[in-house]
CSV table of C-alpha atoms in Angstrom, one decimal:
chain,number,residue,atom,x,y,z
A,1,ASN,CA,2.7,20.2,-3.5
A,2,ALA,CA,-0.6,18.4,-4.0
A,3,GLY,CA,0.9,14.9,-4.4
A,4,VAL,CA,-1.7,12.3,-5.2
A,5,THR,CA,-5.3,13.6,-5.2
A,6,GLN,CA,-8.3,11.3,-5.1
A,7,THR,CA,-11.9,12.2,-5.6
A,8,PRO,CA,-14.5,11.7,-4.2
A,9,LYS,CA,-13.7,10.9,-0.6
A,10,PHE,CA,-16.9,9.1,0.1
A,11,ARG,CA,-19.6,7.6,-2.2
A,12,ILE,CA,-22.6,5.4,-1.9
A,13,LEU,CA,-23.8,3.5,-4.9
A,14,LYS,CA,-26.8,1.3,-5.7
A,15,ILE,CA,-26.2,-2.1,-7.1
A,16,GLY,CA,-25.7,-1.9,-10.9
A,17,GLN,CA,-24.7,1.8,-10.9
A,18,SER,CA,-21.4,2.9,-12.5
A,19,MET,CA,-18.9,5.5,-11.4
A,20,THR,CA,-15.4,6.6,-11.9
A,21,LEU,CA,-12.9,7.2,-9.1
A,22,GLN,CA,-10.5,9.9,-10.1
A,23,CYS,CA,-6.8,10.0,-9.3
A,24,THR,CA,-4.3,12.6,-10.4
A,25,GLN,CA,-0.7,13.2,-9.4
A,26,ASP,CA,1.5,16.2,-10.0
A,27,MET,CA,4.9,14.6,-9.4
A,28,ASN,CA,5.5,13.4,-13.0
A,29,HIS,CA,5.6,9.8,-11.8
A,30,ASN,CA,5.4,7.1,-14.4
A,31,TYR,CA,4.1,4.4,-12.1
A,32,MET,CA,0.5,4.6,-10.8
A,33,TYR,CA,-1.6,2.0,-8.9
A,34,TRP,CA,-5.1,1.3,-7.6
A,35,TYR,CA,-5.5,-0.7,-4.4
A,36,ARG,CA,-8.5,-1.7,-2.4
A,37,GLN,CA,-8.4,-2.1,1.3
A,38,ASP,CA,-10.8,-4.5,3.0
A,39,PRO,CA,-10.9,-5.0,6.7
A,40,GLY,CA,-8.3,-7.7,7.8
A,41,MET,CA,-7.3,-8.3,4.2
A,42,GLY,CA,-4.6,-5.7,3.7
A,43,LEU,CA,-4.2,-4.0,0.4
A,44,LYS,CA,-5.0,-5.8,-2.9
A,45,LEU,CA,-3.7,-4.4,-6.2
A,46,ILE,CA,-6.5,-3.9,-8.7
A,47,TYR,CA,-4.6,-2.4,-11.7
A,48,TYR,CA,-1.4,-0.6,-12.2
A,49,SER,CA,0.3,1.4,-14.9
A,50,VAL,CA,3.9,2.0,-15.8
A,51,GLY,CA,3.3,5.0,-18.0
A,52,ALA,CA,0.8,6.7,-20.3
A,53,GLY,CA,-0.9,4.1,-22.5
A,54,ILE,CA,0.3,1.1,-20.5
A,55,THR,CA,-1.8,-0.7,-17.9
A,56,ASP,CA,-1.8,-4.1,-16.4
A,57,LYS,CA,-4.0,-6.2,-14.2
A,58,GLY,CA,-3.2,-6.7,-10.5
A,59,GLU,CA,-4.5,-9.3,-8.2
A,60,VAL,CA,-8.2,-8.4,-8.2
A,61,PRO,CA,-9.1,-6.7,-11.5
A,62,ASN,CA,-12.5,-8.2,-12.1
A,63,GLY,CA,-15.3,-5.6,-12.2
A,64,TYR,CA,-12.9,-2.7,-12.8
A,65,ASN,CA,-11.4,-0.9,-15.7
A,66,VAL,CA,-8.7,1.7,-16.0
A,67,SER,CA,-7.1,4.0,-18.5
A,68,ARG,CA,-3.9,6.1,-18.6
A,69,SER,CA,-4.1,8.7,-21.3
A,70,THR,CA,-1.8,11.1,-19.5
A,71,THR,CA,1.0,10.8,-17.0
A,72,GLU,CA,-1.0,12.7,-14.4
A,73,ASP,CA,-4.3,10.9,-14.4
A,74,PHE,CA,-5.3,7.3,-13.7
A,75,PRO,CA,-9.1,6.9,-13.3
A,76,LEU,CA,-10.7,3.7,-12.0
A,77,ARG,CA,-14.0,2.7,-13.5
A,78,LEU,CA,-16.7,0.5,-11.9
A,79,GLU,CA,-19.3,-0.4,-14.6
A,80,LEU,CA,-21.8,-2.5,-12.6
A,81,ALA,CA,-21.3,-1.9,-8.9
A,82,ALA,CA,-21.8,-4.9,-6.7
A,83,PRO,CA,-21.8,-5.2,-2.9
A,84,SER,CA,-18.5,-7.0,-3.0
A,85,GLN,CA,-16.9,-3.8,-4.2
A,86,THR,CA,-17.6,-2.0,-1.0
A,87,SER,CA,-14.2,-1.1,0.2
A,88,VAL,CA,-11.7,1.7,0.6
A,89,TYR,CA,-9.8,2.5,-2.6
A,90,PHE,CA,-6.3,3.9,-2.6
A,91,CYS,CA,-4.5,5.4,-5.6
A,92,ALA,CA,-0.8,5.6,-5.5
A,93,SER,CA,2.2,6.7,-7.6
A,94,SER,CA,5.9,6.1,-7.5
A,95,TYR,CA,9.1,6.4,-9.4
A,96,PRO,CA,11.9,3.9,-9.8
A,97,ARG,CA,15.1,4.9,-8.0
A,98,THR,CA,18.7,4.2,-9.0
A,99,ASP,CA,19.3,2.4,-5.6
A,100,GLY,CA,16.6,-0.1,-6.4
A,101,GLY,CA,14.2,1.3,-3.9
A,102,GLU,CA,10.8,2.7,-4.6
A,103,LYS,CA,8.8,5.2,-2.7
A,104,LEU,CA,5.1,5.0,-3.0
A,105,PHE,CA,3.0,8.1,-2.6
A,106,PHE,CA,-0.6,7.4,-1.6
A,107,GLY,CA,-3.8,9.4,-1.9
A,108,SER,CA,-6.1,9.8,1.1
A,109,GLY,CA,-8.5,7.1,-0.1
A,110,THR,CA,-12.1,6.8,-1.3
A,111,GLN,CA,-14.6,5.1,0.9
A,112,LEU,CA,-17.2,3.3,-1.4
A,113,SER,CA,-20.3,1.6,-0.2
A,114,VAL,CA,-22.5,-0.4,-2.6
A,115,LEU,CA,-26.0,-1.1,-1.3
B,1,GLY,CA,3.7,-16.9,-5.7
B,2,ASN,CA,4.5,-13.7,-3.9
B,3,SER,CA,2.9,-13.0,-0.5
B,4,VAL,CA,3.4,-11.3,2.8
B,5,THR,CA,2.3,-12.6,6.2
B,6,GLN,CA,2.1,-10.4,9.2
B,7,MET,CA,1.3,-11.2,12.8
B,8,GLU,CA,-2.3,-10.7,13.6
B,9,GLY,CA,-3.4,-7.8,15.7
B,10,PRO,CA,-4.4,-5.8,17.4
B,11,VAL,CA,-1.2,-5.3,19.4
B,12,THR,CA,-1.9,-3.4,22.6
B,13,LEU,CA,1.1,-1.9,24.5
B,14,SER,CA,1.7,0.6,27.2
B,15,GLU,CA,3.7,3.7,26.4
B,16,GLU,CA,7.5,3.2,26.4
B,17,ALA,CA,7.1,-0.6,25.8
B,18,PHE,CA,9.2,-2.4,23.2
B,19,LEU,CA,7.4,-3.2,19.9
B,20,THR,CA,7.9,-6.1,17.5
B,21,ILE,CA,5.6,-6.7,14.6
B,22,ASN,CA,6.6,-9.9,12.7
B,23,CYS,CA,6.6,-10.0,8.9
B,24,THR,CA,7.6,-12.9,6.7
B,25,TYR,CA,7.4,-13.2,2.9
B,26,THR,CA,7.6,-15.5,0.0
B,27,ALA,CA,8.9,-14.2,-3.3
B,28,THR,CA,10.7,-15.2,-6.4
B,29,GLY,CA,14.0,-13.4,-6.8
B,30,TYR,CA,15.2,-10.7,-4.4
B,31,PRO,CA,12.4,-8.3,-3.6
B,32,SER,CA,12.7,-4.9,-1.9
B,33,LEU,CA,10.9,-4.8,1.4
B,34,PHE,CA,8.9,-2.0,2.9
B,35,TRP,CA,6.9,-1.0,6.0
B,36,TYR,CA,4.0,1.4,5.6
B,37,VAL,CA,2.0,3.1,8.3
B,38,GLN,CA,-1.6,4.3,8.2
B,39,TYR,CA,-2.8,6.7,10.8
B,40,PRO,CA,-6.5,7.0,11.5
B,41,GLY,CA,-8.4,8.6,8.7
B,42,GLU,CA,-5.3,8.9,6.5
B,43,GLY,CA,-3.7,7.2,3.5
B,44,LEU,CA,-0.6,5.1,3.7
B,45,GLN,CA,2.8,6.6,4.3
B,46,LEU,CA,6.2,4.9,3.7
B,47,LEU,CA,7.9,4.3,7.0
B,48,LEU,CA,11.1,2.5,6.0
B,49,LYS,CA,12.5,0.2,3.4
B,50,ALA,CA,15.4,-2.2,2.6
B,51,THR,CA,16.4,-3.1,-0.8
B,52,LYS,CA,18.8,-6.0,-0.2
B,53,ALA,CA,19.8,-8.7,2.3
B,54,ASP,CA,21.1,-7.5,5.6
B,55,ASP,CA,20.0,-3.9,4.9
B,56,LYS,CA,18.5,-2.1,7.9
B,57,GLY,CA,15.8,0.4,7.3
B,58,SER,CA,15.1,3.0,10.0
B,59,ASN,CA,12.9,6.0,10.5
B,60,LYS,CA,11.3,7.7,13.5
B,61,GLY,CA,12.8,5.2,15.9
B,62,PHE,CA,11.5,2.2,14.0
B,63,GLU,CA,13.9,-0.3,12.5
B,64,ALA,CA,13.6,-3.4,10.4
B,65,THR,CA,16.4,-5.7,9.0
B,66,TYR,CA,16.1,-7.6,5.7
B,67,ARG,CA,16.8,-11.3,6.7
B,68,LYS,CA,17.1,-13.4,3.6
B,69,GLU,CA,17.9,-16.6,5.4
B,70,THR,CA,14.6,-16.4,7.4
B,71,THR,CA,12.7,-14.4,4.7
B,72,SER,CA,11.7,-11.9,7.4
B,73,PHE,CA,11.5,-8.2,7.9
B,74,HIS,CA,10.3,-7.6,11.4
B,75,LEU,CA,9.5,-4.1,12.6
B,76,GLU,CA,10.8,-3.0,16.0
B,77,LYS,CA,10.8,0.1,18.1
B,78,GLY,CA,12.5,0.4,21.5
B,79,SER,CA,9.9,2.7,23.2
B,80,VAL,CA,6.5,3.3,21.6
B,81,GLN,CA,4.4,6.4,22.1
B,82,VAL,CA,0.7,7.0,22.0
B,83,SER,CA,1.2,8.8,18.7
B,84,ASP,CA,2.5,5.5,17.2
B,85,SER,CA,-1.0,4.0,17.3
B,86,ALA,CA,-1.8,3.1,13.7
B,87,VAL,CA,-2.0,0.3,11.3
B,88,TYR,CA,1.3,-1.1,10.0
B,89,PHE,CA,1.7,-2.8,6.6
B,90,CYS,CA,4.6,-4.9,5.5
B,91,ALA,CA,5.1,-5.1,1.7
B,92,LEU,CA,7.4,-6.4,-0.9
B,93,ARG,CA,8.0,-5.2,-4.4
B,94,VAL,CA,8.0,-7.6,-7.3
B,95,LYS,CA,8.2,-7.4,-11.0
B,96,GLY,CA,5.0,-7.6,-12.9
B,97,GLU,CA,4.7,-8.1,-16.6
B,98,TYR,CA,5.1,-4.4,-17.4
B,99,GLY,CA,6.8,-3.1,-14.3
B,100,ASN,CA,7.1,-3.3,-10.6
B,101,LYS,CA,4.1,-3.7,-8.2
B,102,LEU,CA,3.8,-3.9,-4.4
B,103,VAL,CA,2.3,-6.8,-2.6
B,104,PHE,CA,1.0,-6.0,0.9
B,105,GLY,CA,0.4,-7.9,4.0
B,106,ALA,CA,-3.0,-7.7,5.9
B,107,GLY,CA,-1.8,-5.0,8.3
B,108,THR,CA,-1.4,-5.0,12.0
B,109,ILE,CA,-3.2,-2.7,14.3
B,110,LEU,CA,-1.1,-1.1,17.0
B,111,ARG,CA,-2.7,0.5,20.0
B,112,VAL,CA,-0.5,2.3,22.6
B,113,LYS,CA,-2.0,3.2,25.9
B,114,SER,CA,-0.8,6.1,28.1
């Protein structure tokens, strides 16, 4: 099983450029998430989605946009890249369980540098 | 608000030493609690979880008990190995406007020396 697939793995952008980080999952999960990981800061939630057509802001949504037109795909868009967006980005998916728990499946991450 | 506080690292131990990584949280309601592990160059993996007070999550020799009275979920292992070297994240799950979301701590680096 592929699980959660993110592309690209690495990218360097110039200030003001735009790009889309791709994320796709083949587990038919309703929930999908985008996190950024900064050194010493842990993971911060950017956006999340509970199903196709439904998205919501996380803790640090400014400078990003998302869409969820299908269950499988949850792309993250940076419109005007800024140095503050230099980070490692993780996409994740999950499904709610009857025992109240939740298992999150993470992609391998995208390392983005904005120079 | 909802937040997770972990002990600062790095934590450096010798092989077979006892490990404790402290984690405390603040949350409204009764969150589920998780520990995730990130090995070098990889994404995060779920290590263990607990969904209600007094539950004990365990996996690969690691354990953590959900302590509602102290709002804690400390990670322990009786005898660490070099292969346990990684970054460990404590997290809680809370309800957002449209569904659940995970709130993570800052992560604790563990280094195990042979």
